Coordinates of C-alpha atoms in Angstrom, one line a residue:
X1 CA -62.9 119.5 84.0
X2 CA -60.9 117.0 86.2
X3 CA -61.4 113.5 85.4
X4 CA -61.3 111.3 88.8
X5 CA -59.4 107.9 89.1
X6 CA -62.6 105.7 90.1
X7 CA -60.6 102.3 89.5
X8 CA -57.2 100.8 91.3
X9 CA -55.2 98.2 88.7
X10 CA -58.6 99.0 86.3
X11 CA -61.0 96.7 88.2
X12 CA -60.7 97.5 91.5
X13 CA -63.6 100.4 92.5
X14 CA -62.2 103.4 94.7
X15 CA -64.8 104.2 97.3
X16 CA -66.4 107.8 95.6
X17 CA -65.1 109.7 99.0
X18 CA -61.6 108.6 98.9
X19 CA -61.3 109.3 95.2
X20 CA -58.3 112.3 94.4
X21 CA -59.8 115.5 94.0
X22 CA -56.8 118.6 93.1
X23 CA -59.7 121.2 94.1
X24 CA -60.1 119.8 97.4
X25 CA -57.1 117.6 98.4
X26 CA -57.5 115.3 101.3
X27 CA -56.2 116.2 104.9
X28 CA -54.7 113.2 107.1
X29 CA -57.2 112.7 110.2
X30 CA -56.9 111.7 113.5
X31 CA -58.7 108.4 112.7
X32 CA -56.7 107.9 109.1
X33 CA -53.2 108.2 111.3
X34 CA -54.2 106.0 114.1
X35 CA -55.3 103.7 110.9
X36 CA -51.7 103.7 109.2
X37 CA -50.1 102.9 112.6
X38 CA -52.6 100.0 112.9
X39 CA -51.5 98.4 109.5
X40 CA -47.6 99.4 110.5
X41 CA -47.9 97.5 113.8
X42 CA -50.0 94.3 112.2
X43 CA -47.4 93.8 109.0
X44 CA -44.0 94.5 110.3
X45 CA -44.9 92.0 113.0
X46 CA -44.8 89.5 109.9
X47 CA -40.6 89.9 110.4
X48 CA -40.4 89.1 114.1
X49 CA -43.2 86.3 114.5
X50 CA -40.2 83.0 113.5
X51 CA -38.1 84.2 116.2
X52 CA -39.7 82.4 119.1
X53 CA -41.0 79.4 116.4
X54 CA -37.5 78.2 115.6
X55 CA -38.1 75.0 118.3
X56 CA -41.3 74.1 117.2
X57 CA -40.1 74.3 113.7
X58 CA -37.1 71.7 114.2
X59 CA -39.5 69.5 115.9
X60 CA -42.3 69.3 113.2
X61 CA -40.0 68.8 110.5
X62 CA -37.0 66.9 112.5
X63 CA -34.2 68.9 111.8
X64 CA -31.5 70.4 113.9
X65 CA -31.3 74.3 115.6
X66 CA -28.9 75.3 113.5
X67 CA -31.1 74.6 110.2
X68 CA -33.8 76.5 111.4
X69 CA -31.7 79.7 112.7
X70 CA -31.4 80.3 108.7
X71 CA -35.2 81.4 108.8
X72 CA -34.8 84.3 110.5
X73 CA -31.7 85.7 108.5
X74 CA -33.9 84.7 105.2
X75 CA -37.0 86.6 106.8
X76 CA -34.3 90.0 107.3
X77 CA -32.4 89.5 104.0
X78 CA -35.7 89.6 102.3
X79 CA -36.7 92.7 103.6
X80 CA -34.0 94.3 103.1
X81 CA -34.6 93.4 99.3
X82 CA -37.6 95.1 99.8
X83 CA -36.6 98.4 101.1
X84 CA -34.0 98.7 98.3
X85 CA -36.5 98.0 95.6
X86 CA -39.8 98.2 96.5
X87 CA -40.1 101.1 99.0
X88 CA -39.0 103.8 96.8
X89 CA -41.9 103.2 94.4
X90 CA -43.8 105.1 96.7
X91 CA -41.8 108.4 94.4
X92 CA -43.1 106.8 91.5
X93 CA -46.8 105.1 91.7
X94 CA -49.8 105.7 93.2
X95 CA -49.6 104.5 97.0
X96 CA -53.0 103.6 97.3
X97 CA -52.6 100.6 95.2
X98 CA -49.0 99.4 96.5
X99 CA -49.9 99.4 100.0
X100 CA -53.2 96.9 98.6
X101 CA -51.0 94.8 96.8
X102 CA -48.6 94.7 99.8
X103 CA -51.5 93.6 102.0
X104 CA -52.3 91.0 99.6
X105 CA -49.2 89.7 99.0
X106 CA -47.9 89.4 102.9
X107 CA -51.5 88.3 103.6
X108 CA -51.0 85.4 100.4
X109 CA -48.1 84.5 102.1
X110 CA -48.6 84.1 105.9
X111 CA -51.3 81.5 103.9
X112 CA -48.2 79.7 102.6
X113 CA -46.7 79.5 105.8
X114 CA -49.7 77.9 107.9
X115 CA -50.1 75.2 105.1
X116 CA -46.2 74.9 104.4
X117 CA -45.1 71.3 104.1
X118 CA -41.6 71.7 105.0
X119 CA -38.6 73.6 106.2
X120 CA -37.6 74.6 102.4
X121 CA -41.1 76.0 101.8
X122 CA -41.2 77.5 105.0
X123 CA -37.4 79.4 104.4
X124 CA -38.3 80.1 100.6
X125 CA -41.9 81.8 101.8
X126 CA -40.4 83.7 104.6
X127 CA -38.1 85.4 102.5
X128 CA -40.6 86.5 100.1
X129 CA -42.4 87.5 103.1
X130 CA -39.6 89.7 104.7
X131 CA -39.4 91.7 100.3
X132 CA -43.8 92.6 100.8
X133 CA -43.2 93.5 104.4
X134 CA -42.2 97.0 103.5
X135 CA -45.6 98.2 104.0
X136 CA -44.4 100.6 107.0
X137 CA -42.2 102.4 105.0
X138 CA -44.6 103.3 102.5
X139 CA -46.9 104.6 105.1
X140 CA -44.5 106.9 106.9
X141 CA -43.6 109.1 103.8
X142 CA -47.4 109.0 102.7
X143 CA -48.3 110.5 106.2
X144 CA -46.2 113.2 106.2
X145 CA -47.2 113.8 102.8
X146 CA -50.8 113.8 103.8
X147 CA -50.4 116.2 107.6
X148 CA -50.1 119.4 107.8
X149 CA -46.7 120.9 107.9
X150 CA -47.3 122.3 111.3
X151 CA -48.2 118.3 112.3
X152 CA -45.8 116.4 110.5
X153 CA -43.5 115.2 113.1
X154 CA -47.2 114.1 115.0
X155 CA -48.4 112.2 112.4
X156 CA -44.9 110.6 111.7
X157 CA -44.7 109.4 115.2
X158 CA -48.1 107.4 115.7
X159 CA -47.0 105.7 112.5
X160 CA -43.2 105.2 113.8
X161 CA -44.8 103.6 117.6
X162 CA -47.1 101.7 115.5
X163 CA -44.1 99.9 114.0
X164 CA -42.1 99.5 116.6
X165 CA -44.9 98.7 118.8
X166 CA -45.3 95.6 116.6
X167 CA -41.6 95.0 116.6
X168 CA -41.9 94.1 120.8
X169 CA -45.5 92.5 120.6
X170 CA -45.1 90.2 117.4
X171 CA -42.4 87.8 119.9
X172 CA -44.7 87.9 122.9
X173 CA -47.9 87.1 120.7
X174 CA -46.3 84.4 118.7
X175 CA -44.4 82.7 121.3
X176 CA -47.9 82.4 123.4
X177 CA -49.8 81.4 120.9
X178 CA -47.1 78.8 120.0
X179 CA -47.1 77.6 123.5
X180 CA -50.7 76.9 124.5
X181 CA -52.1 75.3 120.7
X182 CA -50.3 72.5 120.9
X183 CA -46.6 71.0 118.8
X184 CA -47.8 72.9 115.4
X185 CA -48.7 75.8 117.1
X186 CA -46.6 77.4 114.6
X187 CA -49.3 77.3 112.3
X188 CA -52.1 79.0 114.0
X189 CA -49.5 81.9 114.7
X190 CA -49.6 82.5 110.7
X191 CA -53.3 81.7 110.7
X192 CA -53.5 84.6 112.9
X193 CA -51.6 86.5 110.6
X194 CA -53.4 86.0 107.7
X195 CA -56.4 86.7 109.6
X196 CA -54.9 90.3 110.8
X197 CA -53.5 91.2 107.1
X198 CA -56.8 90.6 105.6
X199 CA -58.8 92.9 108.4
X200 CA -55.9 95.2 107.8
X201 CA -56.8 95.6 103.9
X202 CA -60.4 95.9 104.1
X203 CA -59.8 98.6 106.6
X204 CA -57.0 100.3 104.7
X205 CA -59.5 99.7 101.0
X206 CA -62.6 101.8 102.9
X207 CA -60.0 104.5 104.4
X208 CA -56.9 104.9 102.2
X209 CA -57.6 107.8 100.2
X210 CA -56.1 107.7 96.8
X211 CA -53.3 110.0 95.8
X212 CA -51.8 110.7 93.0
X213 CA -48.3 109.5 91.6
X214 CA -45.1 111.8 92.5
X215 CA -43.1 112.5 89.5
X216 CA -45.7 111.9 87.1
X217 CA -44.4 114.0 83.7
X218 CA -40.8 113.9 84.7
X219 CA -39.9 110.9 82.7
X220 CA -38.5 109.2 85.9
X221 CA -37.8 105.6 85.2
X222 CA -37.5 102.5 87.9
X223 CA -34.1 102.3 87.4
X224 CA -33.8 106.5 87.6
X225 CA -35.6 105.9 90.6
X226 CA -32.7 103.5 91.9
X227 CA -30.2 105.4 90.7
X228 CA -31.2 108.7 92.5
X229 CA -31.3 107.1 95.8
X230 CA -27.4 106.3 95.8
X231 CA -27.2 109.8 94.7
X232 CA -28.6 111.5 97.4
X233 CA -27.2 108.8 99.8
X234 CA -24.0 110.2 98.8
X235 CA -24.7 114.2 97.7
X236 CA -26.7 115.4 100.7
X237 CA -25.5 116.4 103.7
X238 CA -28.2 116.4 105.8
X239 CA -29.4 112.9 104.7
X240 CA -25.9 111.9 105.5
X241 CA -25.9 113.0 109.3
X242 CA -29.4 111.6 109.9
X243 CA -28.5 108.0 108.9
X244 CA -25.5 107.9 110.7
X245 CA -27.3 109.1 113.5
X246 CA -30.1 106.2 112.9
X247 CA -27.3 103.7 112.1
X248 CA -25.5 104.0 115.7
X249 CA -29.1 104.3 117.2
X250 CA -30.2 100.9 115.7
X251 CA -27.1 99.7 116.7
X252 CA -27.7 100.8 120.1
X253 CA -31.2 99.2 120.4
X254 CA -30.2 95.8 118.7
X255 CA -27.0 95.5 120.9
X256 CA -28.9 95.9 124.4
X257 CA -32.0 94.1 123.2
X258 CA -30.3 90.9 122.2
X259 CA -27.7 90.9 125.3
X260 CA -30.0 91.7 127.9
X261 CA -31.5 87.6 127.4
X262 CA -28.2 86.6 128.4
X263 CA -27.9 89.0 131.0
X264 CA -30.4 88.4 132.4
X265 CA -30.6 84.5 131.7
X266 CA -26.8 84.3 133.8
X267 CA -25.9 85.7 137.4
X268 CA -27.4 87.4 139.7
X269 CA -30.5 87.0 138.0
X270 CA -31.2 83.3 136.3
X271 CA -34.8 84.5 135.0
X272 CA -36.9 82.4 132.9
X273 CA -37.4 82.6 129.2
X274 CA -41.1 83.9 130.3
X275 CA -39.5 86.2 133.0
X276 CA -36.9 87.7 130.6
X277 CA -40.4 88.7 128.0
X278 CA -42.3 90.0 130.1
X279 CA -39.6 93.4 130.0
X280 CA -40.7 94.1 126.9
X281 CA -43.7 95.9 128.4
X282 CA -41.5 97.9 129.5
X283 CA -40.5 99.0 126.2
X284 CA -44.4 99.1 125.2
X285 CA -44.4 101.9 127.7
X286 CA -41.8 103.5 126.3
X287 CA -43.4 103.8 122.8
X288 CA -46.9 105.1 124.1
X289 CA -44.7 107.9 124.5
X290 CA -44.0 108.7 121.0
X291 CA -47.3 110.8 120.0
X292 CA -45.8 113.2 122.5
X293 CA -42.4 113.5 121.3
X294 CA -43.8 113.9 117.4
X295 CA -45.7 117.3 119.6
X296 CA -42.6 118.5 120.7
X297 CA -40.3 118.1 117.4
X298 CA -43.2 120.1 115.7
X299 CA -42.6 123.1 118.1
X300 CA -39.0 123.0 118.0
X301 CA -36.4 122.3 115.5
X302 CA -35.6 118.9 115.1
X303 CA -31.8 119.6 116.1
X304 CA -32.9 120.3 119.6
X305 CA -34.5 117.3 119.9
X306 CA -32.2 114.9 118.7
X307 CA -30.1 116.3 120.6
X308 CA -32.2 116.3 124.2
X309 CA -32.7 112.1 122.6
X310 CA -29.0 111.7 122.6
X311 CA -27.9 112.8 126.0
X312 CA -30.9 111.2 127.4
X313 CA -29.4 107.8 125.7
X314 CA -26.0 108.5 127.1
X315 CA -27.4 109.5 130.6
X316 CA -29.6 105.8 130.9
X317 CA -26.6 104.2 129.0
X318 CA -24.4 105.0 131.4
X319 CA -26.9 103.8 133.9
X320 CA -26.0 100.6 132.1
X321 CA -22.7 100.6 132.6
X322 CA -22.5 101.2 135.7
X323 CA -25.8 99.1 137.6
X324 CA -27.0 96.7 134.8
X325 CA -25.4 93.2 136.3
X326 CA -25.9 94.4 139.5
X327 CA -29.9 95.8 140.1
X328 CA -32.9 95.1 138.0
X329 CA -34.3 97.9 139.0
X330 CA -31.4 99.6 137.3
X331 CA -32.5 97.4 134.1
X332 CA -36.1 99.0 134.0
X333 CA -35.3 102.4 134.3
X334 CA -32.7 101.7 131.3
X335 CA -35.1 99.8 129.0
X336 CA -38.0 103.1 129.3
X337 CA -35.3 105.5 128.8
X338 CA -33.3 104.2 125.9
X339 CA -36.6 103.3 124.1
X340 CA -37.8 106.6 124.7
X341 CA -34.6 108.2 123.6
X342 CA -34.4 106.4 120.4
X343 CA -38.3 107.1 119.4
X344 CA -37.1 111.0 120.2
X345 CA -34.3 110.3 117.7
X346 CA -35.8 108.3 115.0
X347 CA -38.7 110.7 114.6
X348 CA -36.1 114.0 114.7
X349 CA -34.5 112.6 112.8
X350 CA -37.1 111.3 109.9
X351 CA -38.8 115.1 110.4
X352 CA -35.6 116.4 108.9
X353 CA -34.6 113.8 106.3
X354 CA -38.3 114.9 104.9
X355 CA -37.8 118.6 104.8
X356 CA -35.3 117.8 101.8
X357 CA -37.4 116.7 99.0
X358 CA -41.1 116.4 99.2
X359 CA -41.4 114.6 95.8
X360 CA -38.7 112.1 97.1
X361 CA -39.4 111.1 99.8
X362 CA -39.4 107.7 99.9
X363 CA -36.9 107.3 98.3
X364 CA -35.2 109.4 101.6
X365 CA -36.7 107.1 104.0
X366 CA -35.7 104.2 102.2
X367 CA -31.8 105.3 102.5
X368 CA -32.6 106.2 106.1
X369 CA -33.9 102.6 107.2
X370 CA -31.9 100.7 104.9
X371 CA -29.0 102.4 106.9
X372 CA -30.9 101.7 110.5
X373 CA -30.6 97.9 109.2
X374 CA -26.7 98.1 108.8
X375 CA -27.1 99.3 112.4
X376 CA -29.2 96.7 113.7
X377 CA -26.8 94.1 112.2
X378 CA -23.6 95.9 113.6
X379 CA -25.3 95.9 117.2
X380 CA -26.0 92.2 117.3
X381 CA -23.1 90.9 115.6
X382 CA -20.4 93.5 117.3
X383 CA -22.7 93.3 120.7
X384 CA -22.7 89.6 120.9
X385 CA -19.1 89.1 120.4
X386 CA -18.2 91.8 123.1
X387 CA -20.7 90.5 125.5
X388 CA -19.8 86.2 125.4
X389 CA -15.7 87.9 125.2
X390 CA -15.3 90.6 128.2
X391 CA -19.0 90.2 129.7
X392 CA -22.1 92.6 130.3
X393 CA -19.8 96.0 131.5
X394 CA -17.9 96.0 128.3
X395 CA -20.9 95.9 125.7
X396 CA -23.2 98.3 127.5
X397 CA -19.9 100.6 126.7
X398 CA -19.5 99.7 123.6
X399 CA -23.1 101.2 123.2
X400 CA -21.9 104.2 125.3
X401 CA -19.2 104.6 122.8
X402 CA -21.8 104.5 120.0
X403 CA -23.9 107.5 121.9
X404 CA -20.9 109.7 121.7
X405 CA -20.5 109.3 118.4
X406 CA -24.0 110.4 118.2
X407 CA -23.0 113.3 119.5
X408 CA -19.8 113.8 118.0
X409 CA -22.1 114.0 114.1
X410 CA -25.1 116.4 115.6
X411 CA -23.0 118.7 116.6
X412 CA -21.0 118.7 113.3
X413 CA -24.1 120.9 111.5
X414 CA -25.8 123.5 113.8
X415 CA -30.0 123.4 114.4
X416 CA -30.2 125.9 110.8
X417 CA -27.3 124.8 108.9
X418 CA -28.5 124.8 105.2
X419 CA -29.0 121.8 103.6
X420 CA -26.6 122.0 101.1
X421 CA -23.9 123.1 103.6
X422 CA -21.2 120.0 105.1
X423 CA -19.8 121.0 108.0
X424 CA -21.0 124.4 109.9
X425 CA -23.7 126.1 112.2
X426 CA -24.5 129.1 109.9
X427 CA -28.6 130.0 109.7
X428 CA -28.4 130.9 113.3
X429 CA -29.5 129.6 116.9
X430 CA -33.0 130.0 117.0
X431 CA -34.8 127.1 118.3
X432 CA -38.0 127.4 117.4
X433 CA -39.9 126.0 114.6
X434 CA -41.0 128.7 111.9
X435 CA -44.3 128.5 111.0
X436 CA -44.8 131.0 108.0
X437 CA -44.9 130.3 104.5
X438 CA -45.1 126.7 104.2
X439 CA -48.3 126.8 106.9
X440 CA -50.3 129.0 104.7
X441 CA -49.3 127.4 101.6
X442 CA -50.9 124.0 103.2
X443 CA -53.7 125.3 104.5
X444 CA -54.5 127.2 100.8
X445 CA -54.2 124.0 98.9
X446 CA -55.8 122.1 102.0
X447 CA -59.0 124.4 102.1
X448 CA -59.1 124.1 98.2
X449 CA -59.0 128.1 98.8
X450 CA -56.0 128.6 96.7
X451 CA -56.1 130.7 93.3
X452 CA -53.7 128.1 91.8
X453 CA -55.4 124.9 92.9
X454 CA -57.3 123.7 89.9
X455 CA -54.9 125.8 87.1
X456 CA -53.7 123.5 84.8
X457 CA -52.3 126.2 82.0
X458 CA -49.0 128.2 82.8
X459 CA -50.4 130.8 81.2
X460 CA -53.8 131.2 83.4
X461 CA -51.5 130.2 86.4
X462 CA -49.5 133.5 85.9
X463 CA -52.6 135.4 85.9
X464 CA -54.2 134.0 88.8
X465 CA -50.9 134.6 90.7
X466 CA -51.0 137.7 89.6
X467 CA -54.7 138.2 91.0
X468 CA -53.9 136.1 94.2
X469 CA -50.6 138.6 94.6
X470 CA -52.7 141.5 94.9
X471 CA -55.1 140.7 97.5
X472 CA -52.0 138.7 99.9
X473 CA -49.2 141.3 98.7
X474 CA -48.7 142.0 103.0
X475 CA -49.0 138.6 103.8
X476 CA -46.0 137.6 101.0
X477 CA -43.7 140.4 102.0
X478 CA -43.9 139.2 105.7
X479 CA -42.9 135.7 104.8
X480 CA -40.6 136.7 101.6
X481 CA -41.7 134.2 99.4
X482 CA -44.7 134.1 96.5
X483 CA -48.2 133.0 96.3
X484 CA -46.6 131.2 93.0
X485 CA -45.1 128.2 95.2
X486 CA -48.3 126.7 95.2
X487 CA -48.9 126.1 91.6
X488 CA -48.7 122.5 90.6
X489 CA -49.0 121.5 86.2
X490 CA -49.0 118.1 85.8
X491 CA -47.0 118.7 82.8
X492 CA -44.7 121.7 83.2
X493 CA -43.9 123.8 86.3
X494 CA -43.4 127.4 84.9
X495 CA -40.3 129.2 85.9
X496 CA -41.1 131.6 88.4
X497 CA -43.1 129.0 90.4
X498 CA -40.1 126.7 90.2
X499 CA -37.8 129.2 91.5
X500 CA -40.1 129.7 94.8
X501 CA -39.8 126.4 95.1
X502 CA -36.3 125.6 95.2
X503 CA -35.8 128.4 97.9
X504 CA -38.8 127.3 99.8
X505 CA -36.7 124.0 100.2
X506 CA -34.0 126.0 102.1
X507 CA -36.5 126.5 105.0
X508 CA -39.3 123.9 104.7
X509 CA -40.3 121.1 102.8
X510 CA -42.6 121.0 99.9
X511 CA -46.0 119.9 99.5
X512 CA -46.5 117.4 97.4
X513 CA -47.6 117.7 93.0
X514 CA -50.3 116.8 91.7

């Protein structure tokens, strides 16, 4: 008899529908997906709202620029706190619950801020609000968790355009609300806010299934949990090539994204603040686009793509370097293509970084984005400088530069290179994405059809393996691996399943224990 979680923190009643059952596990739907891109794009919006505030703030509390343009750092450096040691919980506790808490707490917050009575409250509050704004990062691992293997890339990329689509509305939306409610409009901006966040979490408390906790049994600690993330940051190869990849994307983005206001601000075009925001529609087109690209990366390997994303940067990059003080037009074309190239990239590359470890990974993302921070940070700081020093030519090729270098770490592992393997292009050519083993595994456990789904003894799982063996025994010789991968003991894992497992990670990734 399975006994059901009916209670979040032990008060809090879980819906009957969206309560964990291990004989029928829940699938991620079309509406649930669209629903974690929602929440992505309404709280990482929480980091990007200050940026067009900072006058209004110096005028409300009669201080100068340069005391304000702390906020925003404060808002960043607190969400970096967060991705380092909140995000990785998702490995350890049941997501249902964090993601509430999260809502509550930005939601608390954005409170603080619309009643804040001065520029120290409102610096203290923003950096607590930049640690709980990590709610994104818990949703990405928890979808691919929840899709289907064959979808996984999909349903990673409507939660990815859902945060960066609140990356490039959060400045537009807070900068007209500032501008039409008067000289504290920078209240009802975080009125707006709270209103959102709170929508958000009754949304996400009648729609977020619950799910159990990775890891449960293992004895992993908090600090293990820590610990283990510089481990793999440092042990595994793939991981490795992925974030260097993100780190000179980010870079990339930040460094054209913050010179293009000057750019276009100076000669030949002397465009208004208003003017110069309006071309982040463009880069709202761009990321409508990602739902097709996550179709793509689940037909073909990852490699492929992330490679087609980095010569497409280079191609509009170069565009840049060659047109973008001259023609706007040239500008346009630039802004669609490099967002759309980078959205190929991120989502290749966070398809792979998955495959690794599915009972870690969040703590895989975590490394990723922490590492697509350092990029942002080297793009504006290293952009800025090149830009005001040797003008718009010379930093659209340091970004150029960056691209190669792109190119220069795909190409040192081939589309199969093993996981475990540095440098090489062993596993073959083959392009296409292999369906096999790990489909039908999801599917069993997905159906609730599987032998092994409700075994909870080692001993009865080896019989009903057994059983299961004889009735699939063509199936398993076609896709060389054993019906025993799917078996899942909340205490033990016996030995032959275990050992399915580990080479089931050399070609897909694992679905996750419960």
């Amino acid at each position: 008899m399975v006994t059901r979680n009916t209670r979040n923190w032990g008060f809090l009643p879980i819906p009957r529908r969206l309560q964990h059952d291990p004989n029928n596990p829940f699938a991620l739907t079309t509406s649930l997906n669209v629903m974690f891109g929602f929440a992505s794009t309404m709280t990482v919006a929480n980091l990007y709202y200050v940026q067009p505030l900072l006058v209004q703030f110096a005028k409300t509390f009669s201080v100068t620029d340069t005391e304000v343009a702390q906020i925003p750092t404060l808002t960043q450096a607190g969400y970096a706190v967060g991705l380092v040691f909140l995000t990785p919980l998702g490995d350890l506790v049941p997501r249902r619950p964090l993601i509430l808490l999260l809502l509550i707490s930005s939601s608390a917050l954005s409170l603080g801020l619309a009643l804040a009575p001065s520029l120290k409250a409102v610096s203290a509050i923003s950096f607590l609000l930049g640690v709980v704004t990590v709610t994104p990062q818990v949703l990405i691992p928890l979808a691919a968790d929840l899709a289907h293997p064959d979808r996984r890339a999909s349903a990673v990329s409507i939660v990815l355009s859902g945060l960066l689509l609140g990356v490039l509305v959060a400045r537009v939306l807070a900068g007209i609300i500032a501008e039409f409610t008067g000289l504290e409009g920078w209240r009802n901006v975080y009125w707006m806010a709270l209103g959102v966040q709170a929508a958000t979490w009754f949304m996400m408390y009648f729609m977020l299934p619950d799910w159990p906790a990775k890891n449960k049994g293992t004895g992993l600690t908090y600090f293990g949990l820590l610990k283990s993330m510089v481990v793999y940051a440092v042990t595994e190869p793939l991981l490795i090539q992925c974030y260097l990849l993100g780190c000179f994307s980010s870079a990339v983005f930040s460094n054209f994204w913050v010179t293009l206001t000057f750019l276009l601000d100076g000669p030949p075009y002397h465009y208004t603040t208003l003017q110069i925001g309006l071309f982040g529609l463009v880069g709202i087109l761009g990321v409508c686009t990602a739902p097709f690209v996550g179709r793509l990366i689940d037909k073909y390997v990852p490699w492929l793509l992330a490679l087609a994303a980095i010569l497409s940067m280079m191609v509009f990059q170069a565009i840049q370097v060659g047109a973008g003080g001259i023609s706007v037009a040239a500008v346009i074309i630039v802004i669609f293509g490099l967002d759309v190239g980078r959205q190929m990239q991120q989502i290749s590359c966070a398809t792979m970084i998955y495959s690794i470890s599915s009972e870690a990974r969040a703590r895989l993302n975590s490394v990723f984005i922490i590492w697509l921070f350092i990029g942002q940070v080297v793009g504006t700081v290293a952009g800025t400088r090149v830009f005001e020093g040797s003008g718009w030519r010379a930093g659209a090729g340091l970004s150029l530069g960056w691209i190669g270098a792109m190119l220069l770490v795909l190409l040192l592992r081939g589309p199969r290179c093993p996981k475990n393997v540095w440098l090489g292009w062993q596993g073959g050519w083959a392009l296409r994405a292999e369906r096999k083993e790990t489909s039908r595994a999801a599917e069993l456990e997905q159906k609730g059809t599987s032998p092994t789904n409700s075994v909870q003894d080692p001993e009865k799982a080896n019989k009903a393996v057994e059983e299961h063996e004889a009735s699939t025994a063509a199936d398993q010789e076609q896709r060389g691996t054993s019906a025993t991968t799917s078996i899942h003991s909340p205490e033990k894992t016996n030995d032959a399943a275990h050992t399915q497992q580990v080479r089931r990670a050399e070609n897909a990734p694992n679905e996750p224990k419960y």
